[in-house]
């Protein structure tokens, strides 16, 4: 008697398809391999469940995963490898993953599944940064270009998950800002002739492990080279030759530069080009803002995981330069404080080498030859280049903090008495990666720090660091004595005030002969900073004590210092030097000088001295 198959077929409600038993070899290859039941859908429910499990595990591990399940049937591929896949049914049930139900989106997902470059927006910790910048800064022209080139140019398709799709819709943009800068010539930067005219689309031959948030490798290299050529402090923070060599390594290599530092460099390098219509409402480059946000996110992630610690500090420093250039003052104040605070537990504020751990020197436990505990997180190193990179990272963080302290009336993040780090080597020794013989590096506590400059341990950058130390003393004097003494009329007669005046004058007179003129051999912008900061220290020290009549000694000294700063501007204007290559700290100097002149200008107008008023007005215009 034949078996009644009607009872074996499950009943189905209205609107559902009946589940019909499959013939042999009618199930998908994956279900047959796993010996599971299959409903012959595309993708089948078994593959959807397996895909959901794979996604959950890969997301926890922080690894990419395919956006759609792998579900293939007999006949999908010919012997020659040609694909014959029918349209897939949009019923993926894996949590957080849904295949788009329109043909165009389905085509994009199929393409990503074959190439293996799909990336889920909803699991990316930096997705909100990218989407937010895309919604506010990418112009319609770039959105059109993005769709023309196709989503494969960026490696970031439309949202894979339903939650990600809703987020994109709410932001008013479904494109990735990375692709808008990667699929064609990068806005804000001129096309380098080295890259050629027919560049390969991004991610068509992308190295394994390369971050999809970064521009294409060719554009990234161009940005790094621009950074070293245009940012005056780039070579004083990073070792240029080794950094460019590391950039040629595979992205998965341990010595490859950190993504946080690369994002910071991209943001800063975007300042030195023609902005190509990708500016936000405040005139800030959307490309730079995006990479600054990605830098912060990835740097904090690295710090929380305890990896790439030195490069995290370097990334914060470069990002602070970008913030200063874009007048993001509140963010800059937070970033500079964060940077110097990071340096302390890393041991960058101390001079620590491998031998110091056991000798009881600075960085070790004093008096213990067999040290059992070290108060720094980073391991010591004997590599001379690594030691110098740590040293320079700290002094850059120190100078950022001191410049912010001079521009405000607020205390600074670390006291000079708590700093034991040595001054850097000269730039030539740093570039060569060698330690000069018989070199004695100075510290903040060294006697004669501001007046003794050994030729084998002195260059423009070291003089600049010393000038910032001098300005730090003036800032601390103003902050601390102002809070302790309510009446300031007698402060100019105090011994501490006289000492600072003497130190400023002695430092200016102690410059070695070869460093006395920043315009002797072209323009040395770092040496110009070293000459300008003592003048700023004079103004900051004397200005609180100027009388309303402006006929007192402090007022005269402020005006003399301002005129010397103005003279440097005249000389700089007479050269062909590009002002955009100057650090934005100069704008602070010129603002302080303009304030002194404007106060004098108002007093001259009250006295109806038109000739002198016209002269001062012209000087103010030069600063402006």
Coordinates of C-alpha atoms in Angstrom, one line a residue:
X1 CA 0.0 0.0 0.0
X2 CA 1.5 3.4 -1.0
X3 CA 2.6 5.7 1.8
X4 CA 0.3 8.7 2.3
X5 CA 2.5 11.7 1.8
X6 CA -0.1 14.2 2.6
X7 CA 0.6 13.9 6.3
X8 CA 4.3 14.4 5.8
X9 CA 3.8 17.7 4.1
X10 CA 3.4 20.4 6.8
X11 CA 0.3 22.5 6.6
X12 CA 0.9 26.1 5.7
X13 CA -1.1 29.2 6.5
X14 CA -2.4 31.7 4.1
X15 CA 0.3 33.7 2.4
X16 CA 3.1 31.1 2.9
X17 CA 4.5 28.7 0.3
X18 CA 4.1 25.0 1.1
X19 CA 7.3 23.2 2.0
X20 CA 7.8 20.5 -0.7
X21 CA 10.3 17.7 -0.2
X22 CA 13.3 18.0 -2.5
X23 CA 14.6 15.4 -4.9
X24 CA 18.1 14.1 -4.7
X25 CA 20.9 16.7 -5.3
X26 CA 18.3 19.5 -5.3
X27 CA 19.6 21.0 -2.1
X28 CA 22.4 23.5 -2.0
X29 CA 25.9 22.3 -1.9
X30 CA 26.5 23.7 1.6
X31 CA 23.5 21.9 3.1
X32 CA 24.4 18.7 1.4
X33 CA 28.0 18.9 2.7
X34 CA 26.7 19.6 6.2
X35 CA 23.9 17.0 5.8
X36 CA 21.2 19.5 6.7
X37 CA 17.7 20.1 5.5
X38 CA 17.4 22.6 2.7
X39 CA 14.4 24.6 1.5
X40 CA 15.9 25.4 -2.0
X41 CA 15.6 29.1 -1.5
X42 CA 18.4 31.5 -2.5
X43 CA 19.9 31.7 0.1
X44 CA 18.4 28.8 2.0
X45 CA 17.5 29.2 5.7
X46 CA 20.2 26.8 6.8
X47 CA 22.9 28.9 5.1
X48 CA 21.4 32.0 6.5
X49 CA 21.6 30.6 10.1
X50 CA 25.2 29.5 9.5
X51 CA 26.1 32.9 8.1
X52 CA 24.6 34.6 11.2
X53 CA 26.8 32.5 13.4
X54 CA 29.9 33.3 11.3
X55 CA 29.1 37.0 11.4
X56 CA 28.7 37.0 15.1
X57 CA 32.1 35.3 15.6
X58 CA 34.0 37.5 13.1
X59 CA 32.5 40.7 14.5
X60 CA 33.7 39.8 18.0
X61 CA 37.1 39.2 16.6
X62 CA 37.0 42.5 14.7
X63 CA 37.5 40.8 11.3
X64 CA 35.6 41.5 8.0
X65 CA 33.0 39.1 6.8
X66 CA 31.0 38.5 3.6
X67 CA 27.8 40.5 3.5
X68 CA 25.7 37.6 2.1
X69 CA 25.6 33.9 2.9
X70 CA 27.4 31.5 0.7
X71 CA 24.7 29.3 -0.9
X72 CA 25.4 27.7 -4.3
X73 CA 23.6 25.1 -6.3
X74 CA 24.5 22.6 -9.0
X75 CA 24.6 24.5 -12.3
X76 CA 25.5 27.9 -10.8
X77 CA 29.0 27.6 -12.3
X78 CA 30.0 26.3 -15.7
X79 CA 33.1 24.3 -16.3
X80 CA 34.9 27.5 -17.5
X81 CA 34.0 29.2 -14.3
X82 CA 31.3 31.5 -15.7
X83 CA 28.7 32.4 -13.1
X84 CA 25.0 31.7 -13.7
X85 CA 23.3 32.7 -10.5
X86 CA 19.5 33.5 -10.5
X87 CA 18.3 36.4 -8.4
X88 CA 18.4 35.7 -4.7
X89 CA 15.3 35.8 -2.5
X90 CA 15.5 38.7 0.0
X91 CA 14.5 36.9 3.2
X92 CA 17.9 36.7 5.0
X93 CA 17.0 36.3 8.6
X94 CA 20.4 36.7 10.3
X95 CA 20.3 39.4 12.9
X96 CA 21.7 42.7 11.7
X97 CA 22.0 41.5 8.1
X98 CA 19.6 41.9 5.3
X99 CA 20.0 41.7 1.5
X100 CA 18.6 44.7 -0.3
X101 CA 15.4 43.9 -2.0
X102 CA 15.9 46.1 -5.1
X103 CA 17.9 44.7 -8.1
X104 CA 20.5 47.4 -8.0
X105 CA 21.4 46.8 -4.4
X106 CA 21.3 43.0 -5.0
X107 CA 23.8 43.5 -7.8
X108 CA 26.2 45.4 -5.5
X109 CA 25.9 42.8 -2.8
X110 CA 26.6 40.0 -5.3
X111 CA 29.7 41.9 -6.5
X112 CA 31.0 42.3 -3.0
X113 CA 30.4 38.6 -2.2
X114 CA 32.5 37.6 -5.2
X115 CA 35.3 40.1 -4.6
X116 CA 35.3 39.7 -0.8
X117 CA 35.4 43.4 0.0
X118 CA 32.0 43.9 1.7
X119 CA 32.1 45.7 5.0
X120 CA 29.2 46.2 7.4
X121 CA 28.6 49.8 8.4
X122 CA 26.6 49.0 11.4
X123 CA 29.5 47.1 13.1
X124 CA 32.2 49.6 12.1
X125 CA 33.0 51.8 15.2
X126 CA 33.8 54.7 12.9
X127 CA 30.7 54.4 10.7
X128 CA 29.0 57.3 12.4
X129 CA 31.9 59.6 11.8
X130 CA 32.0 58.7 8.1
X131 CA 28.2 59.0 7.6
X132 CA 28.0 62.2 9.5
X133 CA 30.7 63.8 7.4
X134 CA 29.1 62.5 4.2
X135 CA 25.7 64.0 5.2
X136 CA 27.1 67.4 5.9
X137 CA 30.1 68.0 3.7
X138 CA 29.9 66.0 0.5
X139 CA 28.4 68.0 -2.3
X140 CA 25.9 66.6 -4.8
X141 CA 28.6 66.6 -7.5
X142 CA 30.6 64.2 -5.5
X143 CA 27.6 62.0 -4.7
X144 CA 26.9 61.7 -8.4
X145 CA 30.6 60.9 -9.1
X146 CA 30.4 58.2 -6.4
X147 CA 27.4 56.4 -8.0
X148 CA 29.0 56.7 -11.4
X149 CA 32.2 55.0 -10.4
X150 CA 30.3 52.2 -8.5
X151 CA 30.4 51.1 -5.0
X152 CA 33.3 48.8 -5.6
X153 CA 35.6 51.8 -5.8
X154 CA 35.6 52.2 -2.0
X155 CA 35.0 48.8 -0.6
X156 CA 32.1 50.2 1.4
X157 CA 28.7 49.4 -0.1
X158 CA 25.3 50.5 1.0
X159 CA 24.3 49.4 4.5
X160 CA 24.2 45.6 4.9
X161 CA 22.1 45.6 8.0
X162 CA 18.6 46.9 8.4
X163 CA 19.7 49.0 11.3
X164 CA 22.6 50.4 9.2
X165 CA 20.2 51.2 6.4
X166 CA 17.9 53.1 8.6
X167 CA 20.8 55.1 10.0
X168 CA 22.0 56.1 6.6
X169 CA 18.5 57.2 5.6
X170 CA 18.2 59.3 8.7
X171 CA 21.5 61.0 8.0
X172 CA 20.4 61.8 4.5
X173 CA 23.3 60.1 2.8
X174 CA 24.0 56.6 1.8
X175 CA 27.5 57.0 0.3
X176 CA 30.8 56.6 2.1
X177 CA 32.9 59.8 2.1
X178 CA 35.9 57.6 1.6
X179 CA 34.8 56.6 -1.9
X180 CA 34.2 60.2 -2.9
X181 CA 37.9 60.9 -2.3
X182 CA 39.2 57.6 -3.4
X183 CA 37.6 56.9 -6.7
X184 CA 39.0 60.0 -8.4
X185 CA 41.5 62.9 -7.9
X186 CA 41.3 63.8 -4.2
X187 CA 39.6 67.1 -3.4
X188 CA 41.9 69.6 -1.8
X189 CA 45.0 68.1 -3.3
X190 CA 46.4 68.6 -6.8
X191 CA 47.0 65.4 -8.8
X192 CA 50.6 64.3 -8.5
X193 CA 52.2 63.6 -11.9
X194 CA 53.9 60.6 -10.3
X195 CA 50.6 58.9 -10.0
X196 CA 49.8 58.9 -13.7
X197 CA 46.5 59.7 -15.4
X198 CA 45.1 56.2 -15.6
X199 CA 45.1 55.0 -12.0
X200 CA 43.6 51.7 -11.0
X201 CA 40.3 51.9 -9.2
X202 CA 40.6 51.7 -5.4
X203 CA 40.4 48.1 -3.9
X204 CA 40.6 46.4 -7.3
X205 CA 44.0 45.2 -6.3
X206 CA 44.0 46.3 -2.6
X207 CA 46.6 44.8 -0.3
X208 CA 45.4 42.5 2.4
X209 CA 44.6 44.2 5.6
X210 CA 44.5 47.7 4.1
X211 CA 42.0 49.9 6.0
X212 CA 39.0 50.9 3.9
X213 CA 38.8 54.2 5.7
X214 CA 42.1 55.3 4.2
X215 CA 42.5 56.7 0.7
X216 CA 44.0 54.5 -2.0
X217 CA 47.7 53.6 -1.4
X218 CA 48.8 55.9 -4.2
X219 CA 46.9 58.9 -2.8
X220 CA 48.0 58.0 0.7
X221 CA 51.7 58.1 -0.4
X222 CA 51.1 61.4 -2.1
X223 CA 49.6 62.8 1.1
X224 CA 52.5 61.5 3.3
X225 CA 55.0 63.1 0.9
X226 CA 53.0 66.4 1.0
X227 CA 53.0 66.3 4.7
X228 CA 56.8 66.0 5.0
X229 CA 57.3 68.7 2.4
X230 CA 54.9 71.3 3.7
X231 CA 54.5 70.7 7.4
X232 CA 57.5 72.5 9.0
X233 CA 57.6 70.2 12.0
X234 CA 57.0 66.9 10.3
X235 CA 60.6 65.9 10.1
X236 CA 61.2 66.9 13.7
X237 CA 58.5 64.5 14.9
X238 CA 58.8 61.5 12.6
X239 CA 61.9 59.9 11.1
X240 CA 61.1 60.5 7.4
X241 CA 63.2 57.8 5.7
X242 CA 62.1 55.0 8.1
X243 CA 58.5 56.1 8.0
X244 CA 58.4 56.0 4.2
X245 CA 60.1 52.6 4.2
X246 CA 57.5 51.3 6.7
X247 CA 54.8 52.6 4.4
X248 CA 55.9 50.2 1.7
X249 CA 55.4 47.2 3.9
X250 CA 52.2 45.1 3.7
X251 CA 49.4 46.7 5.8
X252 CA 49.3 43.5 7.9
X253 CA 53.0 43.9 8.9
X254 CA 53.6 44.8 12.5
X255 CA 55.9 47.7 11.5
X256 CA 53.3 49.3 9.1
X257 CA 52.3 52.7 10.4
X258 CA 49.3 52.8 12.6
X259 CA 46.0 53.8 11.0
X260 CA 45.5 56.6 13.6
X261 CA 48.7 58.3 12.6
X262 CA 48.0 57.9 8.9
X263 CA 44.5 59.5 9.4
X264 CA 46.2 62.4 11.2
X265 CA 48.7 62.9 8.4
X266 CA 45.8 62.8 5.8
X267 CA 44.0 65.5 7.8
X268 CA 47.0 67.7 8.1
X269 CA 48.2 67.2 4.5
X270 CA 44.8 68.3 3.2
X271 CA 45.6 71.8 4.4
X272 CA 48.3 72.3 1.8
X273 CA 46.2 72.1 -1.4
X274 CA 43.3 73.8 -3.2
X275 CA 40.1 72.9 -1.5
X276 CA 37.9 71.2 -4.1
X277 CA 34.3 72.0 -3.1
X278 CA 34.2 69.7 0.0
X279 CA 34.0 72.3 2.7
X280 CA 31.6 72.3 5.6
X281 CA 29.5 75.2 6.8
X282 CA 32.4 76.6 8.7
X283 CA 34.8 76.5 5.7
X284 CA 36.6 73.4 7.1
X285 CA 37.6 70.7 4.6
X286 CA 35.3 67.7 4.9
X287 CA 38.2 65.4 3.9
X288 CA 40.3 66.8 6.8
X289 CA 37.5 66.7 9.3
X290 CA 36.6 63.1 8.4
X291 CA 40.2 61.9 8.9
X292 CA 40.6 64.0 12.1
X293 CA 37.6 62.2 13.5
X294 CA 38.8 58.8 12.4
X295 CA 42.2 59.6 13.9
X296 CA 40.7 60.3 17.3
X297 CA 38.5 57.2 17.2
X298 CA 41.3 54.8 16.2
X299 CA 43.9 56.4 18.5
X300 CA 41.6 56.0 21.5
X301 CA 40.9 52.4 20.4
X302 CA 44.6 51.7 20.2
X303 CA 45.2 53.3 23.6
X304 CA 42.5 51.2 25.2
X305 CA 44.0 48.1 23.8
X306 CA 47.6 49.1 24.9
X307 CA 49.0 48.9 21.4
X308 CA 50.8 51.4 19.1
X309 CA 51.3 53.7 22.2
X310 CA 54.0 55.9 20.8
X311 CA 52.2 56.3 17.4
X312 CA 49.1 57.2 19.4
X313 CA 50.9 60.2 20.9
X314 CA 52.3 61.2 17.5
X315 CA 48.8 61.0 16.0
X316 CA 47.4 63.3 18.7
X317 CA 50.2 65.8 18.0
X318 CA 49.6 65.9 14.3
X319 CA 45.9 66.1 14.8
X320 CA 46.5 69.1 17.2
X321 CA 48.3 70.9 14.3
X322 CA 45.2 70.4 12.2
X323 CA 42.9 71.6 14.9
X324 CA 45.0 74.7 15.4
X325 CA 44.9 75.4 11.7
X326 CA 41.1 75.2 11.7
X327 CA 40.7 77.2 14.9
X328 CA 39.0 74.4 16.8
X329 CA 40.1 75.9 20.1
X330 CA 38.0 73.8 22.6
X331 CA 39.0 70.6 20.8
X332 CA 42.6 71.8 20.7
X333 CA 42.7 72.5 24.4
X334 CA 41.4 69.0 25.2
X335 CA 43.7 67.4 22.7
X336 CA 46.9 69.1 24.0
X337 CA 46.0 68.2 27.5
X338 CA 45.2 64.6 26.5
X339 CA 48.5 64.3 24.7
X340 CA 50.7 65.5 27.5
X341 CA 48.8 63.3 30.0
X342 CA 49.4 60.2 27.8
X343 CA 53.1 61.0 27.8
X344 CA 53.4 60.6 31.6
X345 CA 52.5 57.0 32.1
X346 CA 54.3 56.0 28.9
X347 CA 57.5 57.4 30.5
X348 CA 58.1 59.9 27.8
X349 CA 58.5 62.7 30.3
X350 CA 61.6 60.9 31.7
X351 CA 64.9 59.9 30.2
X352 CA 64.7 56.1 30.4
X353 CA 66.8 53.6 28.5
X354 CA 67.3 49.9 29.0
X355 CA 70.2 50.4 31.4
X356 CA 68.3 52.9 33.5
X357 CA 66.0 50.1 34.7
X358 CA 68.8 48.5 36.6
X359 CA 71.1 51.4 37.5
X360 CA 68.6 53.3 39.5
X361 CA 68.8 56.3 37.1
X362 CA 65.9 58.4 36.0
X363 CA 63.1 56.1 35.1
X364 CA 64.1 53.3 37.5
X365 CA 63.6 52.8 41.2
X366 CA 66.3 54.9 42.9
X367 CA 68.7 52.9 45.0
X368 CA 67.7 49.4 43.7
X369 CA 70.2 47.7 41.4
X370 CA 67.8 44.9 40.8
X371 CA 64.7 46.8 39.8
X372 CA 61.5 44.9 40.3
X373 CA 59.0 47.6 39.4
X374 CA 59.1 50.4 36.8
X375 CA 56.6 53.3 36.8
X376 CA 56.3 53.4 33.0
X377 CA 54.1 51.4 30.6
X378 CA 56.3 51.3 27.6
X379 CA 59.2 48.9 27.6
X380 CA 62.7 50.5 27.4
X381 CA 64.6 50.3 24.2
X382 CA 68.2 50.4 23.1
X383 CA 67.4 51.5 19.5
X384 CA 68.8 55.0 19.1
X385 CA 66.1 56.0 16.6
X386 CA 63.3 54.8 18.9
X387 CA 64.8 56.6 21.9
X388 CA 64.9 59.8 19.9
X389 CA 61.4 59.4 18.5
X390 CA 60.1 59.1 22.1
X391 CA 62.1 62.1 23.2
X392 CA 60.8 64.2 20.3
X393 CA 57.2 63.1 20.8
X394 CA 57.3 64.4 24.4
X395 CA 58.8 67.8 23.5
X396 CA 56.3 68.3 20.8
X397 CA 53.5 67.5 23.3
X398 CA 55.2 69.8 25.8
X399 CA 55.4 72.7 23.4
X400 CA 51.7 72.3 22.4
X401 CA 50.8 72.5 26.0
X402 CA 53.0 75.5 26.7
X403 CA 51.7 77.5 23.7
X404 CA 48.1 76.8 24.9
X405 CA 49.1 78.0 28.3
X406 CA 50.6 81.2 27.0
X407 CA 47.5 81.9 25.0
X408 CA 45.3 81.6 28.1
X409 CA 45.4 82.4 31.8
X410 CA 45.0 78.7 32.8
X411 CA 47.6 76.4 34.4
X412 CA 49.4 74.0 32.2
X413 CA 49.1 70.2 32.4
X414 CA 52.6 69.3 33.7
X415 CA 55.1 71.1 35.9
X416 CA 58.6 71.7 34.7
X417 CA 59.9 70.3 37.9
X418 CA 58.4 66.9 37.0
X419 CA 60.2 66.6 33.7
X420 CA 63.4 64.7 33.5
X421 CA 63.5 64.2 29.7
X422 CA 66.7 65.2 27.8
X423 CA 66.6 67.7 25.0
X424 CA 66.6 66.1 21.5
X425 CA 69.6 65.4 19.3
X426 CA 70.4 67.7 16.5
X427 CA 68.3 67.1 13.3
X428 CA 71.3 65.7 11.3
X429 CA 72.0 63.0 14.0
X430 CA 68.3 62.1 14.1
X431 CA 68.0 61.8 10.3
X432 CA 71.2 59.6 10.3
X433 CA 70.1 57.5 13.2
X434 CA 73.4 57.9 15.0
X435 CA 74.4 59.3 18.4
X436 CA 77.1 62.0 18.0
X437 CA 80.3 61.3 20.0
X438 CA 80.8 63.2 23.3
X439 CA 77.4 64.8 23.1
X440 CA 76.0 66.0 26.4
X441 CA 72.2 66.5 26.2
X442 CA 70.7 69.1 28.5
X443 CA 67.6 68.9 30.7
X444 CA 65.3 71.4 32.2
X445 CA 67.3 71.2 35.4
X446 CA 70.7 71.7 33.7
X447 CA 72.5 74.8 34.9
X448 CA 73.0 77.4 32.2
X449 CA 70.2 75.8 30.1
X450 CA 69.2 79.1 28.4
X451 CA 72.7 80.5 27.9
X452 CA 74.9 77.4 27.1
X453 CA 74.5 76.0 23.6
X454 CA 77.1 73.3 22.6
X455 CA 77.5 73.2 18.9
X456 CA 77.1 69.4 18.6
X457 CA 73.9 69.6 20.6
X458 CA 72.3 72.8 19.2
X459 CA 70.2 73.5 16.1
X460 CA 67.1 75.5 15.2
X461 CA 64.7 73.0 16.7
X462 CA 66.6 72.8 20.0
X463 CA 66.7 76.6 20.3
X464 CA 63.0 76.6 19.6
X465 CA 62.4 74.1 22.5
X466 CA 64.5 76.3 24.8
X467 CA 62.5 79.4 23.8
X468 CA 59.3 77.6 24.7
X469 CA 60.8 76.6 28.1
X470 CA 61.5 80.3 28.7
X471 CA 57.9 81.3 27.8
X472 CA 56.7 78.5 30.1
X473 CA 58.4 80.2 33.0
X474 CA 56.7 83.5 32.2
X475 CA 53.3 81.8 31.9
X476 CA 53.8 80.1 35.2
X477 CA 54.8 83.4 36.9
X478 CA 51.7 85.1 35.6
X479 CA 49.3 82.3 36.6
X480 CA 50.7 81.6 40.0
X481 CA 51.6 85.0 41.3
X482 CA 48.3 86.4 40.0
X483 CA 46.4 83.9 42.1
X484 CA 48.5 84.5 45.2
X485 CA 48.9 88.3 45.1
X486 CA 45.7 90.3 44.6
X487 CA 47.6 93.6 44.2
X488 CA 50.0 93.4 41.2
X489 CA 51.3 97.0 41.2
X490 CA 54.6 96.0 43.0
X491 CA 55.3 92.8 41.0
X492 CA 57.6 94.5 38.4
X493 CA 59.9 95.3 41.3
X494 CA 59.9 91.8 42.7
X495 CA 63.1 89.6 42.3
X496 CA 61.2 86.9 40.4
X497 CA 60.1 89.5 37.8
X498 CA 63.6 90.9 37.5
X499 CA 65.0 87.4 37.0
X500 CA 62.6 86.6 34.2
X501 CA 63.5 89.9 32.4
X502 CA 67.2 89.0 32.8
X503 CA 66.7 85.5 31.5
X504 CA 64.8 86.7 28.4
X505 CA 67.6 89.2 27.6
X506 CA 70.4 86.7 28.2
X507 CA 68.8 84.0 26.1
X508 CA 68.4 86.4 23.1
X509 CA 72.1 87.4 23.4
X510 CA 73.4 83.8 23.8
X511 CA 72.4 82.5 20.3
X512 CA 75.4 81.0 18.6
X513 CA 76.7 83.1 15.6
X514 CA 75.3 80.7 13.0
X515 CA 71.8 80.9 14.5
X516 CA 71.5 84.6 14.9
X517 CA 69.8 85.3 11.6
X518 CA 66.9 83.1 10.4
X519 CA 67.1 84.7 7.0
X520 CA 70.9 84.2 6.4
X521 CA 70.5 81.0 4.2
X522 CA 67.0 81.3 2.9
X523 CA 64.2 81.2 5.5
X524 CA 64.5 78.9 8.5
X525 CA 61.0 79.0 9.9
X526 CA 61.9 77.0 13.0
X527 CA 64.8 79.4 13.9
X528 CA 62.4 82.3 13.2
X529 CA 60.1 80.8 15.9
X530 CA 63.0 80.6 18.3
X531 CA 63.7 84.3 17.8
X532 CA 60.1 85.3 18.0
X533 CA 59.1 83.5 21.2
X534 CA 61.4 85.5 23.5
X535 CA 59.7 88.6 22.2
X536 CA 56.3 87.1 22.9
X537 CA 57.6 86.2 26.4
X538 CA 58.5 89.9 26.9
X539 CA 55.0 91.0 25.9
X540 CA 53.2 88.4 28.0
X541 CA 55.3 89.3 31.0
X542 CA 55.0 93.1 30.7
X543 CA 51.5 93.6 29.3
X544 CA 49.6 93.1 32.6
X545 CA 51.5 95.9 34.1
X546 CA 51.0 98.5 31.4
X547 CA 49.5 101.8 32.6
X548 CA 46.5 103.4 30.8
X549 CA 48.7 106.3 29.6
X550 CA 51.1 103.8 27.9
X551 CA 54.0 105.9 28.9
X552 CA 55.3 103.5 31.5
X553 CA 58.3 101.1 31.2
X554 CA 56.2 98.0 30.5
X555 CA 54.3 99.7 27.7
X556 CA 57.5 100.8 26.0
X557 CA 59.0 97.3 26.3
X558 CA 55.8 95.8 24.8
X559 CA 55.9 98.2 21.9
X560 CA 59.6 97.6 21.2
X561 CA 59.1 93.8 21.2
X562 CA 56.1 94.2 18.8
X563 CA 58.1 96.3 16.4
X564 CA 60.8 93.6 16.3
X565 CA 58.2 91.0 15.5
X566 CA 56.9 93.3 12.8
X567 CA 60.4 93.7 11.3
X568 CA 60.6 89.9 10.9
X569 CA 57.2 90.0 9.1
X570 CA 58.6 92.6 6.7
X571 CA 61.7 90.5 6.0
X572 CA 59.6 87.4 5.5
X573 CA 57.3 89.2 3.1
X574 CA 60.3 90.2 1.0
X575 CA 61.2 86.6 0.3
X576 CA 59.4 84.0 -1.9
X577 CA 58.7 81.8 1.2
X578 CA 55.1 80.4 1.2
X579 CA 53.3 81.6 4.3
X580 CA 51.1 78.6 4.2
X581 CA 54.1 76.5 5.3
X582 CA 54.4 78.4 8.6
X583 CA 53.0 76.9 11.7
X584 CA 49.7 78.5 12.8
X585 CA 51.4 79.5 16.1
X586 CA 52.6 82.6 14.1
X587 CA 49.0 83.8 14.0
X588 CA 49.0 83.9 17.8
X589 CA 52.2 85.9 17.7
X590 CA 50.8 88.4 15.2
X591 CA 47.5 88.7 17.1
X592 CA 49.4 89.6 20.3
X593 CA 51.4 92.1 18.4
X594 CA 48.3 93.6 16.8
X595 CA 46.7 94.0 20.2
X596 CA 49.7 96.1 21.5
X597 CA 49.5 98.3 18.4
X598 CA 45.8 98.7 18.6
X599 CA 46.0 99.9 22.2
X600 CA 48.7 102.4 21.1
X601 CA 46.6 103.4 18.0
X602 CA 43.6 104.2 20.2
X603 CA 45.7 106.4 22.5
X604 CA 47.2 108.3 19.5
X605 CA 43.8 109.0 18.1
X606 CA 42.7 110.5 21.4
X607 CA 45.7 112.8 21.2
X608 CA 44.7 113.7 17.6
X609 CA 48.2 112.8 16.2
X610 CA 47.1 111.9 12.7
X611 CA 50.6 111.2 11.3
X612 CA 51.6 108.7 13.9
X613 CA 48.0 107.2 13.8
X614 CA 48.4 106.6 10.1
X615 CA 51.8 104.9 10.7
X616 CA 50.4 102.6 13.4
X617 CA 47.4 101.8 11.3
X618 CA 49.6 100.6 8.4
X619 CA 51.6 98.4 10.9
X620 CA 48.3 96.8 12.0
X621 CA 47.4 96.1 8.4
X622 CA 50.7 94.3 7.9
X623 CA 49.9 91.9 10.7
X624 CA 46.3 91.5 9.4

